[in-house]
């Protein structure tokens, strides 16, 4: 409870990610909020059509 309304820098393996501590984040581990993988999105319609073989 003493760290509520503080920002802590958590290392995710590459860089430090700022994590803002709120009442909802109390009880969780800090690593849950410093994501280690970047989501670049699923392949779009063009990539899906290119894979389909046309007879």
PDB file of C-alpha atoms in Angstrom:
ATOM      1  CA  UNK A   1       0.000   0.000   0.000  1.00  0.00           C
ATOM      2  CA  UNK A   2       2.926   2.394   0.402  1.00  0.00           C
ATOM      3  CA  UNK A   3       3.748   2.201  -3.312  1.00  0.00           C
ATOM      4  CA  UNK A   4       0.269   3.146  -4.563  1.00  0.00           C
ATOM      5  CA  UNK A   5       0.401   6.159  -6.931  1.00  0.00           C
ATOM      6  CA  UNK A   6       4.094   5.506  -7.674  1.00  0.00           C
ATOM      7  CA  UNK A   7       5.689   4.561 -10.974  1.00  0.00           C
ATOM      8  CA  UNK A   8       8.269   1.759 -10.924  1.00  0.00           C
ATOM      9  CA  UNK A   9      10.570   0.813 -13.813  1.00  0.00           C
ATOM     10  CA  UNK A  10      10.437  -2.949 -14.463  1.00  0.00           C
ATOM     11  CA  UNK A  11      12.993  -4.606 -16.758  1.00  0.00           C
ATOM     12  CA  UNK A  12      11.436  -6.898 -19.370  1.00  0.00           C
ATOM     13  CA  UNK A  13      14.672  -8.313 -20.781  1.00  0.00           C
ATOM     14  CA  UNK A  14      15.387  -5.510 -23.235  1.00  0.00           C
ATOM     15  CA  UNK A  15      14.430  -2.231 -21.617  1.00  0.00           C
ATOM     16  CA  UNK A  16      12.810  -0.779 -18.535  1.00  0.00           C
ATOM     17  CA  UNK A  17       9.037  -0.398 -18.766  1.00  0.00           C
ATOM     18  CA  UNK A  18       7.311   2.088 -16.457  1.00  0.00           C
ATOM     19  CA  UNK A  19       4.564   0.452 -14.372  1.00  0.00           C
ATOM     20  CA  UNK A  20       2.113   2.730 -12.579  1.00  0.00           C
ATOM     21  CA  UNK A  21       0.956   1.183  -9.291  1.00  0.00           C
ATOM     22  CA  UNK A  22      -2.762   1.522  -8.533  1.00  0.00           C
ATOM     23  CA  UNK A  23      -5.102  -0.146  -6.069  1.00  0.00           C
ATOM     24  CA  UNK A  24      -6.014  -2.750  -8.723  1.00  0.00           C
ATOM     25  CA  UNK A  25      -2.407  -3.821  -9.288  1.00  0.00           C
ATOM     26  CA  UNK A  26      -1.747  -4.567  -5.609  1.00  0.00           C
ATOM     27  CA  UNK A  27      -1.351  -8.320  -5.132  1.00  0.00           C
ATOM     28  CA  UNK A  28       0.026  -8.949  -8.632  1.00  0.00           C
ATOM     29  CA  UNK A  29       3.643  -9.489  -9.583  1.00  0.00           C
ATOM     30  CA  UNK A  30       5.342  -6.599 -11.356  1.00  0.00           C
ATOM     31  CA  UNK A  31       6.420  -8.782 -14.271  1.00  0.00           C
ATOM     32  CA  UNK A  32       2.794  -9.247 -15.292  1.00  0.00           C
ATOM     33  CA  UNK A  33       2.702  -5.636 -16.459  1.00  0.00           C
ATOM     34  CA  UNK A  34       6.059  -5.549 -18.301  1.00  0.00           C
ATOM     35  CA  UNK A  35       5.376  -7.510 -21.481  1.00  0.00           C
ATOM     36  CA  UNK A  36       8.355  -9.302 -23.018  1.00  0.00           C
ATOM     37  CA  UNK A  37       6.942  -9.964 -26.486  1.00  0.00           C
ATOM     38  CA  UNK A  38       5.575  -7.474 -28.992  1.00  0.00           C
ATOM     39  CA  UNK A  39       2.404  -8.417 -30.851  1.00  0.00           C
ATOM     40  CA  UNK A  40       2.668  -7.355 -34.479  1.00  0.00           C
ATOM     41  CA  UNK A  41      -0.795  -8.533 -35.516  1.00  0.00           C
ATOM     42  CA  UNK A  42      -2.097 -11.451 -37.472  1.00  0.00           C
ATOM     43  CA  UNK A  43      -1.503 -11.772 -41.181  1.00  0.00           C
ATOM     44  CA  UNK A  44      -3.991  -9.843 -43.260  1.00  0.00           C
ATOM     45  CA  UNK A  45      -6.236 -10.827 -46.144  1.00  0.00           C
ATOM     46  CA  UNK A  46      -3.470 -10.515 -48.769  1.00  0.00           C
ATOM     47  CA  UNK A  47      -1.226 -13.021 -47.023  1.00  0.00           C
ATOM     48  CA  UNK A  48      -4.108 -15.460 -46.570  1.00  0.00           C
ATOM     49  CA  UNK A  49      -5.057 -15.275 -50.274  1.00  0.00           C
ATOM     50  CA  UNK A  50      -1.467 -15.751 -51.408  1.00  0.00           C
ATOM     51  CA  UNK A  51      -1.222 -19.081 -49.588  1.00  0.00           C
ATOM     52  CA  UNK A  52      -4.361 -20.546 -51.225  1.00  0.00           C
ATOM     53  CA  UNK A  53      -3.480 -22.586 -54.320  1.00  0.00           C
ATOM     54  CA  UNK A  54      -5.687 -22.074 -57.335  1.00  0.00           C
ATOM     55  CA  UNK A  55      -6.127 -25.121 -59.606  1.00  0.00           C
TER      56      UNK A  55
END
